[in-house]
Amino acid sequence: MIVLALCLESCCFATIFTLRLCGLGRHTKFGEYLLLAAISGGMVFTPIMEAIVDKKGAATWAWLSP
């Protein structure tokens, strides 16, 4: 199920990325930076949240990290 979800998500990401950059003109590079920063936030905050849950034992504290 996870593989199927990731396959469907990969198609959506390419479409969203293209549509968001369309029409930005001279701000296209800045738009790219913002989109990539938003995506990589999930890569950074997920392990931090997991460590907090493992240490504190409650998911409530983990939501303070983002």
mmCIF file with all atom_site columns, C-alpha atoms in Angstrom:
data_model
loop_
_atom_site.group_PDB
_atom_site.id
_atom_site.type_symbol
_atom_site.label_atom_id
_atom_site.label_alt_id
_atom_site.label_comp_id
_atom_site.label_asym_id
_atom_site.label_entity_id
_atom_site.label_seq_id
_atom_site.pdbx_PDB_ins_code
_atom_site.Cartn_x
_atom_site.Cartn_y
_atom_site.Cartn_z
_atom_site.occupancy
_atom_site.B_iso_or_equiv
_atom_site.pdbx_formal_charge
_atom_site.auth_seq_id
_atom_site.auth_comp_id
_atom_site.auth_asym_id
_atom_site.auth_atom_id
_atom_site.pdbx_PDB_model_num
ATOM 1  C CA . MET A 1 1  ? 0.000  0.000  0.000   1.00 0.00 ? 1  MET A CA 1
ATOM 2  C CA . ILE A 1 2  ? 2.876  2.357  0.802   1.00 0.00 ? 2  ILE A CA 1
ATOM 3  C CA . VAL A 1 3  ? 4.496  1.738  -2.579  1.00 0.00 ? 3  VAL A CA 1
ATOM 4  C CA . LEU A 1 4  ? 1.199  2.477  -4.321  1.00 0.00 ? 4  LEU A CA 1
ATOM 5  C CA . ALA A 1 5  ? 0.760  5.697  -2.352  1.00 0.00 ? 5  ALA A CA 1
ATOM 6  C CA . LEU A 1 6  ? 4.305  6.822  -3.181  1.00 0.00 ? 6  LEU A CA 1
ATOM 7  C CA . CYS A 1 7  ? 3.798  6.065  -6.876  1.00 0.00 ? 7  CYS A CA 1
ATOM 8  C CA . LEU A 1 8  ? 0.625  8.158  -6.987  1.00 0.00 ? 8  LEU A CA 1
ATOM 9  C CA . GLU A 1 9  ? 2.251  10.905 -4.947  1.00 0.00 ? 9  GLU A CA 1
ATOM 10 C CA . SER A 1 10 ? 5.193  11.163 -7.341  1.00 0.00 ? 10 SER A CA 1
ATOM 11 C CA . CYS A 1 11 ? 2.862  12.012 -10.233 1.00 0.00 ? 11 CYS A CA 1
ATOM 12 C CA . CYS A 1 12 ? 1.071  14.633 -8.154  1.00 0.00 ? 12 CYS A CA 1
ATOM 13 C CA . PHE A 1 13 ? 4.312  16.302 -7.089  1.00 0.00 ? 13 PHE A CA 1
ATOM 14 C CA . ALA A 1 14 ? 5.488  16.821 -10.670 1.00 0.00 ? 14 ALA A CA 1
ATOM 15 C CA . THR A 1 15 ? 2.153  18.356 -11.618 1.00 0.00 ? 15 THR A CA 1
ATOM 16 C CA . ILE A 1 16 ? 2.008  20.627 -8.586  1.00 0.00 ? 16 ILE A CA 1
ATOM 17 C CA . PHE A 1 17 ? 5.622  21.730 -9.057  1.00 0.00 ? 17 PHE A CA 1
ATOM 18 C CA . THR A 1 18 ? 5.017  22.655 -12.700 1.00 0.00 ? 18 THR A CA 1
ATOM 19 C CA . LEU A 1 19 ? 1.732  24.452 -12.068 1.00 0.00 ? 19 LEU A CA 1
ATOM 20 C CA . ARG A 1 20 ? 3.117  26.494 -9.172  1.00 0.00 ? 20 ARG A CA 1
ATOM 21 C CA . LEU A 1 21 ? 6.087  27.754 -11.215 1.00 0.00 ? 21 LEU A CA 1
ATOM 22 C CA . CYS A 1 22 ? 3.998  28.689 -14.239 1.00 0.00 ? 22 CYS A CA 1
ATOM 23 C CA . GLY A 1 23 ? 3.709  32.444 -14.663 1.00 0.00 ? 23 GLY A CA 1
ATOM 24 C CA . LEU A 1 24 ? 6.229  33.494 -12.011 1.00 0.00 ? 24 LEU A CA 1
ATOM 25 C CA . GLY A 1 25 ? 8.435  35.215 -14.558 1.00 0.00 ? 25 GLY A CA 1
ATOM 26 C CA . ARG A 1 26 ? 11.593 36.585 -12.976 1.00 0.00 ? 26 ARG A CA 1
ATOM 27 C CA . HIS A 1 27 ? 10.604 35.077 -9.610  1.00 0.00 ? 27 HIS A CA 1
ATOM 28 C CA . THR A 1 28 ? 10.809 31.496 -10.888 1.00 0.00 ? 28 THR A CA 1
ATOM 29 C CA . LYS A 1 29 ? 14.070 30.670 -9.086  1.00 0.00 ? 29 LYS A CA 1
ATOM 30 C CA . PHE A 1 30 ? 12.742 31.986 -5.780  1.00 0.00 ? 30 PHE A CA 1
ATOM 31 C CA . GLY A 1 31 ? 9.587  29.906 -6.285  1.00 0.00 ? 31 GLY A CA 1
ATOM 32 C CA . GLU A 1 32 ? 11.701 26.822 -6.873  1.00 0.00 ? 32 GLU A CA 1
ATOM 33 C CA . TYR A 1 33 ? 13.610 27.447 -3.647  1.00 0.00 ? 33 TYR A CA 1
ATOM 34 C CA . LEU A 1 34 ? 10.402 27.786 -1.660  1.00 0.00 ? 34 LEU A CA 1
ATOM 35 C CA . LEU A 1 35 ? 8.878  24.608 -3.105  1.00 0.00 ? 35 LEU A CA 1
ATOM 36 C CA . LEU A 1 36 ? 12.011 22.585 -2.427  1.00 0.00 ? 36 LEU A CA 1
ATOM 37 C CA . ALA A 1 37 ? 12.292 23.982 1.099   1.00 0.00 ? 37 ALA A CA 1
ATOM 38 C CA . ALA A 1 38 ? 8.686  22.978 1.777   1.00 0.00 ? 38 ALA A CA 1
ATOM 39 C CA . ILE A 1 39 ? 9.326  19.440 0.572   1.00 0.00 ? 39 ILE A CA 1
ATOM 40 C CA . SER A 1 40 ? 12.566 18.996 2.507   1.00 0.00 ? 40 SER A CA 1
ATOM 41 C CA . GLY A 1 41 ? 10.868 20.197 5.703   1.00 0.00 ? 41 GLY A CA 1
ATOM 42 C CA . GLY A 1 42 ? 9.201  16.799 5.899   1.00 0.00 ? 42 GLY A CA 1
ATOM 43 C CA . MET A 1 43 ? 12.607 15.173 5.653   1.00 0.00 ? 43 MET A CA 1
ATOM 44 C CA . VAL A 1 44 ? 13.979 17.231 8.530   1.00 0.00 ? 44 VAL A CA 1
ATOM 45 C CA . PHE A 1 45 ? 11.079 17.449 10.969  1.00 0.00 ? 45 PHE A CA 1
ATOM 46 C CA . THR A 1 46 ? 9.941  13.827 10.805  1.00 0.00 ? 46 THR A CA 1
ATOM 47 C CA . PRO A 1 47 ? 13.040 12.342 12.524  1.00 0.00 ? 47 PRO A CA 1
ATOM 48 C CA . ILE A 1 48 ? 12.979 15.176 15.079  1.00 0.00 ? 48 ILE A CA 1
ATOM 49 C CA . MET A 1 49 ? 9.342  14.452 15.892  1.00 0.00 ? 49 MET A CA 1
ATOM 50 C CA . GLU A 1 50 ? 10.074 10.727 16.141  1.00 0.00 ? 50 GLU A CA 1
ATOM 51 C CA . ALA A 1 51 ? 12.894 11.367 18.606  1.00 0.00 ? 51 ALA A CA 1
ATOM 52 C CA . ILE A 1 52 ? 10.632 13.527 20.754  1.00 0.00 ? 52 ILE A CA 1
ATOM 53 C CA . VAL A 1 53 ? 7.898  10.878 20.798  1.00 0.00 ? 53 VAL A CA 1
ATOM 54 C CA . ASP A 1 54 ? 10.438 8.194  21.738  1.00 0.00 ? 54 ASP A CA 1
ATOM 55 C CA . LYS A 1 55 ? 11.841 10.328 24.553  1.00 0.00 ? 55 LYS A CA 1
ATOM 56 C CA . LYS A 1 56 ? 8.646  11.841 25.982  1.00 0.00 ? 56 LYS A CA 1
ATOM 57 C CA . GLY A 1 57 ? 6.264  9.016  25.120  1.00 0.00 ? 57 GLY A CA 1
ATOM 58 C CA . ALA A 1 58 ? 3.522  11.357 23.890  1.00 0.00 ? 58 ALA A CA 1
ATOM 59 C CA . ALA A 1 59 ? 2.872  12.663 20.403  1.00 0.00 ? 59 ALA A CA 1
ATOM 60 C CA . THR A 1 60 ? 1.547  15.965 21.763  1.00 0.00 ? 60 THR A CA 1
ATOM 61 C CA . TRP A 1 61 ? 5.054  17.245 22.524  1.00 0.00 ? 61 TRP A CA 1
ATOM 62 C CA . ALA A 1 62 ? 6.297  16.291 19.047  1.00 0.00 ? 62 ALA A CA 1
ATOM 63 C CA . TRP A 1 63 ? 4.027  18.843 17.383  1.00 0.00 ? 63 TRP A CA 1
ATOM 64 C CA . LEU A 1 64 ? 5.969  21.639 19.058  1.00 0.00 ? 64 LEU A CA 1
ATOM 65 C CA . SER A 1 65 ? 9.035  20.957 16.875  1.00 0.00 ? 65 SER A CA 1
ATOM 66 C CA . PRO A 1 66 ? 7.733  22.317 13.536  1.00 0.00 ? 66 PRO A CA 1
#
